[in-house]
Amino acid sequence: MNPKHALAMLGLVGLSAAAQAQDPNLARNLAATCANCHGTNGRSVGGMASLAGEAQDKLMQALSDFKSGDRPATIMHQIVKGYTDEQLKLITAWYAAQD
Amino acid sequence: MFTRRDFLKSAGIAAAGGTMLGGLSACTTTGSASRGHVVIVGGGYGGATTAKYLRMWSKGTVDVTLIERNPAFISCPISNLVIGGIKQMEDITVGYDGLKSKWGVRLITDEVTAVDTAKRTVATARNGTLDYDRLVLSPGIDFIPDAVAGLDGNQERIPHAWKAGPQTVLLRRQLQDMADGGVFALHVPKAPYRCPPGPYERACVVADYLRRAKPRSKVLVLDANAEIQSKKALFTKAFESYGSLIEYVPNSELRGVDVATLTAELEFDSVKADVLNVIPPMRAGSIAIEAGLPLINGRWVDIDWLTMGAKGVPGVHVLGDALFPAPTMPKSGHMANQHGKVAAAAILNLFEGIAPNPAPVVMNTCYSFVDGTNVIHVASVHQYDAEKRQPMPVQGAGGVSAAASEIEGKAALAWARNIWADMLA
């Protein structure tokens, strides 16, 4: 029996409709786009800020300041504008929850 | 550096012997928890990232075999600094030990000889044939045979140094051996090619070396394109700062080479060089073409961007430089790493029987050295567009440096350390 059938039998068919709207690992996947520079799961090996375990408010404020130009940057002011606010909230919540 | 490489080579071969035995008994060694077996061909920025993220995100419940011909990873990004004499080969070489010991990736150091997408098998030169549930091809690029008359088979005399490794060392040596007053000619192929800013970075770091060591010499950039392909204003400024040390000649498509005299034959002209560095026209890595995957323009693999799946070939995912790019998407190591994460997430969803993420995002950062310490960047973010069925660059996001700076020089090296760890550690 494949997992889809298993879900159907458990009465969880609605989940696949929800998955169409939003992937269950969306926050994880979005956060992984930052890992090239900020380290796997937000743990930098040096020279870049670690994001793991940082408070979501602090991270959101930093991103907001990059976006507005209040916080000087070489590159983050350009990258942050590529994400929606909803995506930034998912990303920062995910990093805040890391050890 | 040869001592280290020799060591890594022998370590890699020993490891391959071990994994060969493991591979034969894959079903028993991994237990009943396995949700499937993914074979990955190519351990560069795309393939290595996919291997690690499949193991990490599945908590070890997916078996991953990585087949890579080289015993260690050697980075193309930063390799121009080796040619310029600022970095050494060991600075751009990272072993596969982390993938094996920390993440439980089965590593096979070998050449893939054939892919059968109907039978779902991969044949190797020395380790037999492997079955897969899903195959990830991250084969990079290969050069198009016969594209430049007289070039094939002469890469020792006319290096490309567009795959980091012995070619990088060779071009460095040729540059060192060149007499003061010599001409270092660098040919840039028509876009699209691997690493759009790479040739212009190379021109800068070679000129930086010549300025110090052989100031009467010249870098001649023969560009098949009509203009600089990346960070144009910034590279134009950098070229100007070198004065007569760099001469940039657009619309200079290479027709042929004369190996004996190191002459580049253009449409209306021919140029004799003392070091001739030809980056030849390229296409998807040969294994993708031999596997019969769908190609665009006969050169690049056509994929479904939600899964990175080759169109019409079930169970096969393709990453990185081998792809026909989405609009403004560069062929870069950074982007290949991002492709690897999209593929890993999609494969795990498919094993679970749920749809792939309908809204993947990828982003790119490319740093380029304009001398030994000052660096410029280009960055972009690409969000999946459901109507266009491909990632599209976000308007108003991304961009380039205001100017070259030492701060970004430090960022570039930190980028390298972090992305190498993200894929291999």
XYZ file of C-alpha atoms in Angstrom:
524
model
C 0.000 0.000 0.000
C 1.450 3.340 -0.933
C 1.413 6.220 1.545
C -1.306 8.074 -0.400
C -3.692 5.165 0.104
C -2.724 4.977 3.742
C -3.601 8.641 4.200
C -6.930 8.101 2.464
C -7.808 5.230 4.766
C -6.980 7.325 7.773
C -9.375 9.970 6.563
C -6.577 12.389 5.894
C -7.312 12.916 2.216
C -7.727 16.587 2.930
C -4.027 16.778 3.684
C -3.093 16.306 0.069
C -5.298 19.248 -0.857
C -3.557 21.265 1.834
C -0.208 20.083 0.472
C -1.207 21.556 -2.879
C -1.588 24.905 -1.191
C 1.462 24.739 1.036
C 4.165 22.168 1.369
C 4.456 20.685 4.880
C 8.167 21.509 4.811
C 7.861 24.950 3.244
C 9.628 26.782 6.089
C 12.480 24.261 6.109
C 12.854 24.499 2.330
C 12.844 28.316 2.329
C 15.338 28.452 5.187
C 17.648 26.143 3.249
C 18.052 28.839 0.573
C 19.994 30.876 3.189
C 22.307 28.007 4.183
C 24.840 28.452 1.374
C 26.190 31.504 3.200
C 24.762 31.224 6.734
C 25.548 27.542 7.247
C 23.509 24.358 7.250
C 20.519 24.867 9.567
C 21.826 28.373 10.240
C 25.070 27.297 11.885
C 27.777 29.314 10.129
C 31.310 27.912 10.020
C 32.668 31.461 10.192
C 32.670 34.847 8.516
C 28.866 34.973 8.194
C 26.180 35.448 10.826
C 24.750 32.298 12.401
C 20.951 32.336 12.379
C 20.203 29.218 14.445
C 18.450 29.964 17.722
C 18.168 33.711 17.137
C 14.890 35.247 18.286
C 12.399 35.641 15.467
C 11.719 39.296 16.350
C 15.398 40.122 16.146
C 15.788 38.376 12.791
C 12.652 40.030 11.361
C 13.858 43.438 12.520
C 17.251 42.919 10.878
C 15.629 41.853 7.612
C 13.217 44.762 7.739
C 16.118 47.166 8.297
C 18.026 45.664 5.392
C 14.950 46.102 3.218
C 14.420 49.735 4.227
C 18.110 50.573 4.013
C 18.284 51.523 7.693
C 20.886 48.838 8.202
C 23.885 49.092 5.851
C 24.695 46.007 3.828
C 26.794 44.848 0.909
C 24.293 42.285 -0.386
C 21.456 41.508 2.067
C 19.463 44.601 1.059
C 19.235 43.088 -2.437
C 18.514 39.499 -1.389
C 15.831 40.273 1.213
C 13.683 42.000 -1.419
C 13.352 38.701 -3.261
C 11.233 37.139 -0.493
C 7.675 37.968 0.565
C 7.021 39.031 4.152
C 5.161 35.761 4.677
C 8.221 33.825 3.499
C 10.509 35.855 5.761
C 8.251 35.061 8.721
C 8.427 31.340 7.946
C 12.203 31.484 7.557
C 12.831 33.424 10.769
C 10.452 31.240 12.788
C 12.253 28.155 11.500
C 15.709 29.493 12.407
C 14.502 30.661 15.809
C 13.423 27.087 16.526
C 16.871 25.615 15.755
C 19.311 24.793 18.540
C 50.067 19.815 -3.038
C 50.767 16.593 -4.925
C 51.425 14.778 -1.679
C 48.029 15.797 -0.379
C 46.256 14.978 -3.625
C 47.993 11.630 -3.838
C 46.911 10.917 -0.291
C 43.317 11.871 -1.018
C 43.414 9.796 -4.162
C 44.558 6.679 -2.382
C 42.080 7.323 0.444
C 39.302 7.673 -2.122
C 40.195 4.450 -3.862
C 40.316 2.589 -0.576
C 36.909 3.984 0.323
C 35.499 2.978 -3.048
C 36.620 -0.574 -2.389
C 34.726 -0.544 0.869
C 31.572 0.905 -0.615
C 31.680 -1.596 -3.451
C 31.176 -4.389 -0.943
C 28.554 -2.325 0.870
C 26.763 -1.690 -2.395
C 26.448 -5.388 -3.159
C 24.588 -5.953 0.060
C 22.706 -2.674 0.165
C 19.369 -4.273 1.032
C 20.666 -5.977 4.125
C 23.040 -3.291 5.415
C 20.449 -0.531 5.551
C 17.660 -2.452 7.211
C 13.925 -2.232 6.725
C 13.657 1.497 7.505
C 14.827 2.541 4.047
C 12.226 4.369 1.988
C 14.189 4.075 -1.213
C 17.558 4.236 -2.895
C 18.757 7.395 -4.617
C 21.821 7.207 -6.847
C 23.536 10.528 -7.466
C 26.026 10.941 -10.306
C 28.422 13.810 -9.805
C 29.768 15.086 -6.488
C 30.036 18.784 -7.271
C 27.973 21.654 -5.909
C 24.675 20.081 -7.006
C 25.202 16.381 -6.359
C 27.019 16.638 -3.031
C 24.361 19.007 -1.681
C 21.592 16.644 -2.752
C 23.346 13.719 -1.068
C 23.714 15.505 2.259
C 20.246 17.041 2.312
C 18.548 13.754 1.371
C 20.250 12.047 4.302
C 19.732 14.956 6.705
C 16.093 15.677 5.876
C 15.114 11.985 5.753
C 16.907 11.369 9.071
C 18.827 8.616 7.358
C 15.791 6.727 6.087
C 16.690 7.120 2.409
C 19.731 5.281 1.042
C 22.029 7.526 -0.938
C 24.870 6.415 -3.202
C 27.069 9.144 -4.649
C 29.197 8.227 -7.661
C 32.019 10.679 -8.336
C 35.085 10.115 -10.494
C 37.406 12.362 -8.487
C 38.638 11.264 -5.055
C 38.088 14.755 -3.615
C 35.996 17.806 -4.432
C 37.923 20.613 -6.113
C 36.041 23.900 -6.337
C 35.757 25.901 -9.555
C 34.794 29.039 -7.579
C 38.026 30.434 -6.048
C 40.118 28.407 -8.568
C 40.963 31.590 -10.505
C 42.891 32.655 -7.391
C 45.064 29.546 -7.769
C 45.805 30.569 -11.346
C 46.660 34.061 -10.073
C 48.958 32.603 -7.408
C 46.946 33.871 -4.431
C 45.592 30.494 -3.329
C 46.900 26.936 -3.529
C 45.151 23.783 -4.720
C 44.737 22.534 -1.151
C 42.749 25.713 -0.402
C 40.064 24.686 -2.921
C 40.114 20.929 -2.231
C 37.691 19.285 0.213
C 37.382 15.546 0.860
C 34.194 13.508 0.838
C 34.808 12.121 4.333
C 32.051 14.253 5.901
C 29.426 12.909 3.521
C 30.516 9.356 4.335
C 31.142 9.442 8.051
C 28.739 12.135 9.253
C 25.848 11.632 6.840
C 26.122 7.968 5.857
C 26.340 8.589 2.135
C 27.720 5.598 0.259
C 30.525 7.020 -1.890
C 31.779 5.261 -5.000
C 34.849 6.755 -6.644
C 34.282 5.654 -10.197
C 33.155 6.603 -13.670
C 29.565 6.042 -14.782
C 29.597 4.315 -18.148
C 25.875 4.018 -18.907
C 22.435 4.911 -17.576
C 19.372 2.824 -18.392
C 16.367 4.951 -17.460
C 13.898 2.178 -18.403
C 15.504 -0.473 -16.188
C 16.531 2.178 -13.620
C 20.155 1.115 -13.516
C 23.509 2.872 -13.579
C 26.586 1.039 -14.859
C 30.034 1.939 -13.562
C 33.508 1.166 -14.863
C 34.764 -0.783 -11.844
C 31.862 -1.207 -9.422
C 29.285 -3.038 -11.477
C 25.691 -1.959 -12.013
C 23.506 -0.255 -9.410
C 19.702 -0.172 -9.207
C 17.978 3.043 -8.252
C 14.516 4.200 -7.243
C 15.460 7.742 -8.176
C 18.483 8.993 -10.064
C 20.017 12.442 -9.693
C 22.378 13.513 -12.461
C 24.575 16.467 -11.606
C 27.087 16.041 -14.417
C 28.196 19.638 -14.929
C 29.363 20.506 -18.416
C 31.422 18.915 -21.150
C 32.969 20.649 -24.125
C 31.356 20.275 -27.546
C 33.597 18.134 -29.752
C 34.933 19.763 -32.930
C 33.523 23.180 -31.968
C 36.942 24.819 -32.391
C 39.071 23.432 -35.237
C 42.337 21.955 -34.019
C 41.494 22.143 -30.307
C 40.338 18.624 -29.454
C 42.983 16.517 -27.746
C 45.286 19.501 -27.153
C 44.161 20.637 -23.726
C 47.630 20.106 -22.273
C 49.003 22.703 -24.674
C 45.903 24.922 -24.739
C 44.254 24.538 -21.326
C 40.662 25.414 -20.563
C 41.008 25.340 -16.761
C 37.195 25.446 -16.702
C 37.007 22.287 -14.587
C 39.110 22.787 -11.498
C 41.881 20.246 -10.976
C 45.007 19.405 -12.989
C 43.957 21.970 -15.612
C 44.066 24.709 -12.956
C 47.616 23.711 -11.999
C 48.624 23.548 -15.658
C 47.388 27.043 -16.496
C 49.068 28.443 -13.379
C 52.346 26.863 -14.482
C 52.039 28.205 -18.032
C 51.413 31.688 -16.639
C 54.442 31.406 -14.344
C 56.615 30.208 -17.218
C 55.534 33.016 -19.530
C 58.246 35.611 -20.172
C 57.709 39.254 -19.281
C 56.155 40.937 -22.319
C 54.110 37.855 -23.191
C 50.474 37.697 -24.235
C 47.994 35.668 -22.163
C 45.006 35.219 -24.480
C 41.720 34.115 -22.931
C 38.789 33.050 -25.078
C 35.222 33.379 -23.727
C 32.599 31.237 -25.499
C 29.139 32.413 -26.459
C 26.621 32.385 -23.600
C 25.238 30.334 -22.011
C 28.332 28.877 -20.424
C 29.369 27.806 -16.904
C 29.997 30.756 -14.546
C 29.124 33.940 -16.479
C 31.512 36.264 -14.562
C 34.315 33.678 -14.323
C 36.296 34.569 -17.458
C 36.355 38.275 -16.568
C 37.440 37.477 -13.018
C 40.230 35.346 -14.478
C 41.363 38.212 -16.706
C 41.551 40.459 -13.631
C 43.463 38.111 -11.333
C 45.900 37.164 -14.110
C 46.463 40.872 -14.809
C 46.943 41.458 -11.085
C 49.691 38.810 -11.075
C 51.292 40.214 -14.236
C 51.243 43.736 -12.814
C 53.419 42.519 -9.960
C 55.534 39.880 -11.706
C 55.667 40.677 -15.454
C 54.455 44.247 -16.005
C 55.260 44.413 -19.736
C 52.828 41.560 -20.434
C 49.188 41.663 -21.529
C 45.912 39.829 -21.001
C 43.969 39.676 -24.251
C 40.287 38.813 -23.696
C 38.778 37.394 -26.889
C 35.054 37.360 -26.159
C 32.711 35.576 -28.576
C 29.931 37.686 -27.088
C 29.138 41.286 -28.014
C 29.769 42.470 -24.470
C 30.828 41.422 -20.969
C 28.223 38.885 -19.784
C 28.046 39.648 -16.058
C 28.627 42.713 -13.838
C 29.490 44.617 -17.006
C 29.952 48.099 -15.550
C 32.024 46.798 -12.634
C 34.277 44.638 -14.812
C 34.650 47.471 -17.338
C 35.878 49.677 -14.507
C 38.208 46.947 -13.269
C 39.646 46.391 -16.750
C 40.271 50.145 -17.079
C 42.162 50.127 -13.786
C 44.681 47.740 -15.342
C 45.384 50.118 -18.260
C 47.196 48.413 -21.114
C 47.550 45.192 -19.091
C 44.073 44.108 -20.231
C 42.748 44.428 -23.756
C 39.097 43.436 -24.215
C 37.944 42.480 -27.725
C 34.222 41.647 -28.121
C 32.704 39.695 -31.034
C 35.782 37.488 -31.221
C 34.405 34.027 -31.809
C 37.154 31.474 -32.068
C 37.103 29.455 -35.310
C 40.244 27.440 -34.801
C 43.594 27.190 -33.088
C 47.063 26.418 -34.335
C 48.566 24.279 -31.637
C 52.203 24.592 -32.737
C 52.249 28.404 -32.748
C 49.500 29.015 -30.120
C 47.543 31.068 -32.610
C 43.853 31.858 -32.116
C 42.053 32.035 -35.439
C 39.117 34.444 -35.435
C 36.754 35.269 -38.279
C 38.771 38.176 -39.670
C 41.983 37.977 -37.719
C 44.436 35.671 -36.071
C 46.266 36.304 -32.831
C 49.432 34.647 -31.591
C 49.647 34.116 -27.866
C 52.301 32.988 -25.401
C 49.676 31.356 -23.197
C 46.429 30.412 -24.921
C 43.545 29.702 -22.556
C 40.495 28.614 -24.518
C 37.200 28.083 -22.720
C 35.462 26.038 -25.414
C 31.745 26.028 -26.245
C 30.027 23.639 -23.863
C 26.887 21.617 -23.205
C 25.397 19.366 -20.536
C 27.757 16.716 -19.164
C 28.017 13.794 -21.585
C 26.302 11.279 -19.306
C 23.068 13.323 -19.477
C 23.199 13.319 -23.263
C 24.105 9.617 -23.484
C 21.217 8.800 -21.116
C 18.872 10.154 -23.779
C 17.447 12.982 -21.684
C 15.442 15.681 -23.492
C 17.677 18.546 -24.615
C 17.042 22.129 -25.668
C 19.218 23.395 -28.531
C 20.868 19.977 -28.441
C 22.898 21.167 -25.463
C 20.997 21.597 -22.203
C 18.578 19.332 -20.321
C 14.893 20.284 -20.240
C 13.361 19.813 -16.779
C 10.224 20.263 -14.708
C 11.296 22.930 -12.206
C 9.044 21.679 -9.368
C 10.922 18.393 -9.106
C 14.066 19.101 -11.173
C 12.850 16.009 -13.081
C 13.962 15.467 -16.670
C 10.863 15.980 -18.819
C 9.288 12.686 -19.850
C 11.852 10.512 -18.053
C 10.322 9.216 -14.800
C 12.632 8.900 -11.812
C 15.470 11.049 -13.194
C 16.355 14.451 -11.724
C 18.973 16.795 -13.199
C 20.767 19.723 -11.567
C 23.158 22.541 -12.081
C 25.117 23.674 -15.098
C 23.678 20.869 -17.274
C 20.224 22.496 -17.337
C 18.620 24.752 -19.861
C 18.460 27.738 -17.533
C 15.314 29.531 -16.429
C 15.291 33.252 -17.366
C 18.392 35.079 -16.007
C 19.391 32.024 -13.971
C 23.185 31.632 -14.052
C 25.135 28.402 -14.311
C 26.839 28.711 -10.938
C 27.909 26.503 -8.061
C 25.660 28.451 -5.724
C 22.655 27.852 -7.968
C 23.507 24.137 -8.311
C 23.484 23.882 -4.507
C 20.007 25.461 -4.500
C 18.852 23.062 -7.225
C 20.095 20.197 -5.061
C 17.891 21.274 -2.161
C 14.810 21.586 -4.400
C 15.514 18.102 -5.778
C 16.082 16.598 -2.314
C 12.811 18.076 -0.994
C 10.875 16.881 -4.061
C 12.315 13.357 -3.914
C 11.418 12.993 -0.224
C 7.870 14.216 -0.918
C 7.539 11.761 -3.793
C 8.721 8.890 -1.560
C 6.002 9.987 0.894
C 3.388 10.041 -1.855
C 2.718 13.770 -1.564
C 3.013 16.477 -4.193
C 6.291 18.355 -4.575
C 6.489 21.832 -3.031
C 4.394 23.979 -5.406
C 6.340 27.156 -4.590
C 10.102 26.524 -4.602
C 12.476 29.475 -4.278
C 16.109 29.546 -5.341
C 18.633 32.338 -5.089
C 22.116 33.069 -6.337
C 25.216 34.879 -5.168
C 28.376 35.094 -7.278
C 31.448 36.876 -5.944
C 34.268 37.827 -8.307
C 37.772 39.000 -7.432
C 38.984 41.993 -9.424
C 42.423 41.684 -7.787
C 43.848 39.761 -4.840
C 41.606 41.358 -2.236
C 38.794 43.407 -3.797
C 35.580 41.720 -4.817
C 32.281 42.451 -6.583
C 29.064 40.433 -6.477
C 25.883 39.754 -8.383
C 22.850 38.353 -6.574
C 19.330 37.305 -7.569
C 16.253 35.584 -6.134
C 14.038 33.370 -8.296
C 10.465 32.471 -7.283
C 8.528 29.717 -9.061
C 5.892 31.116 -11.402
C 3.013 28.655 -11.716
C 1.826 30.086 -15.038
C 5.241 30.111 -16.667
C 6.130 26.826 -14.964
C 9.628 27.974 -14.137
C 11.416 30.152 -11.597
C 11.401 33.830 -12.513
C 13.740 36.501 -11.111
C 12.023 38.763 -8.587
C 11.911 42.257 -10.051
C 13.445 44.866 -7.757
C 15.471 42.268 -5.881
C 19.076 41.281 -6.402
C 21.702 43.419 -8.051
C 25.417 44.078 -8.070
C 27.954 45.737 -5.796
C 28.157 49.499 -5.653
C 31.922 49.130 -6.054
C 34.668 46.583 -5.520
C 35.669 46.294 -1.862
C 37.815 44.397 0.598
C 34.744 43.758 2.751
C 33.283 41.730 -0.071
C 36.668 40.054 -0.510
C 36.289 38.674 3.004
C 32.654 37.792 2.285
C 33.666 35.846 -0.829
C 36.061 33.622 1.123
C 33.509 33.161 3.917
C 30.940 32.247 1.259
C 33.304 29.542 -0.004
C 33.926 28.080 3.463
C 30.226 28.024 4.259
C 28.967 26.576 0.990
C 31.651 23.867 1.009
C 30.496 22.963 4.527
C 26.842 23.122 3.448
C 27.482 20.483 0.790
C 30.242 18.345 2.302
C 30.462 18.699 6.083
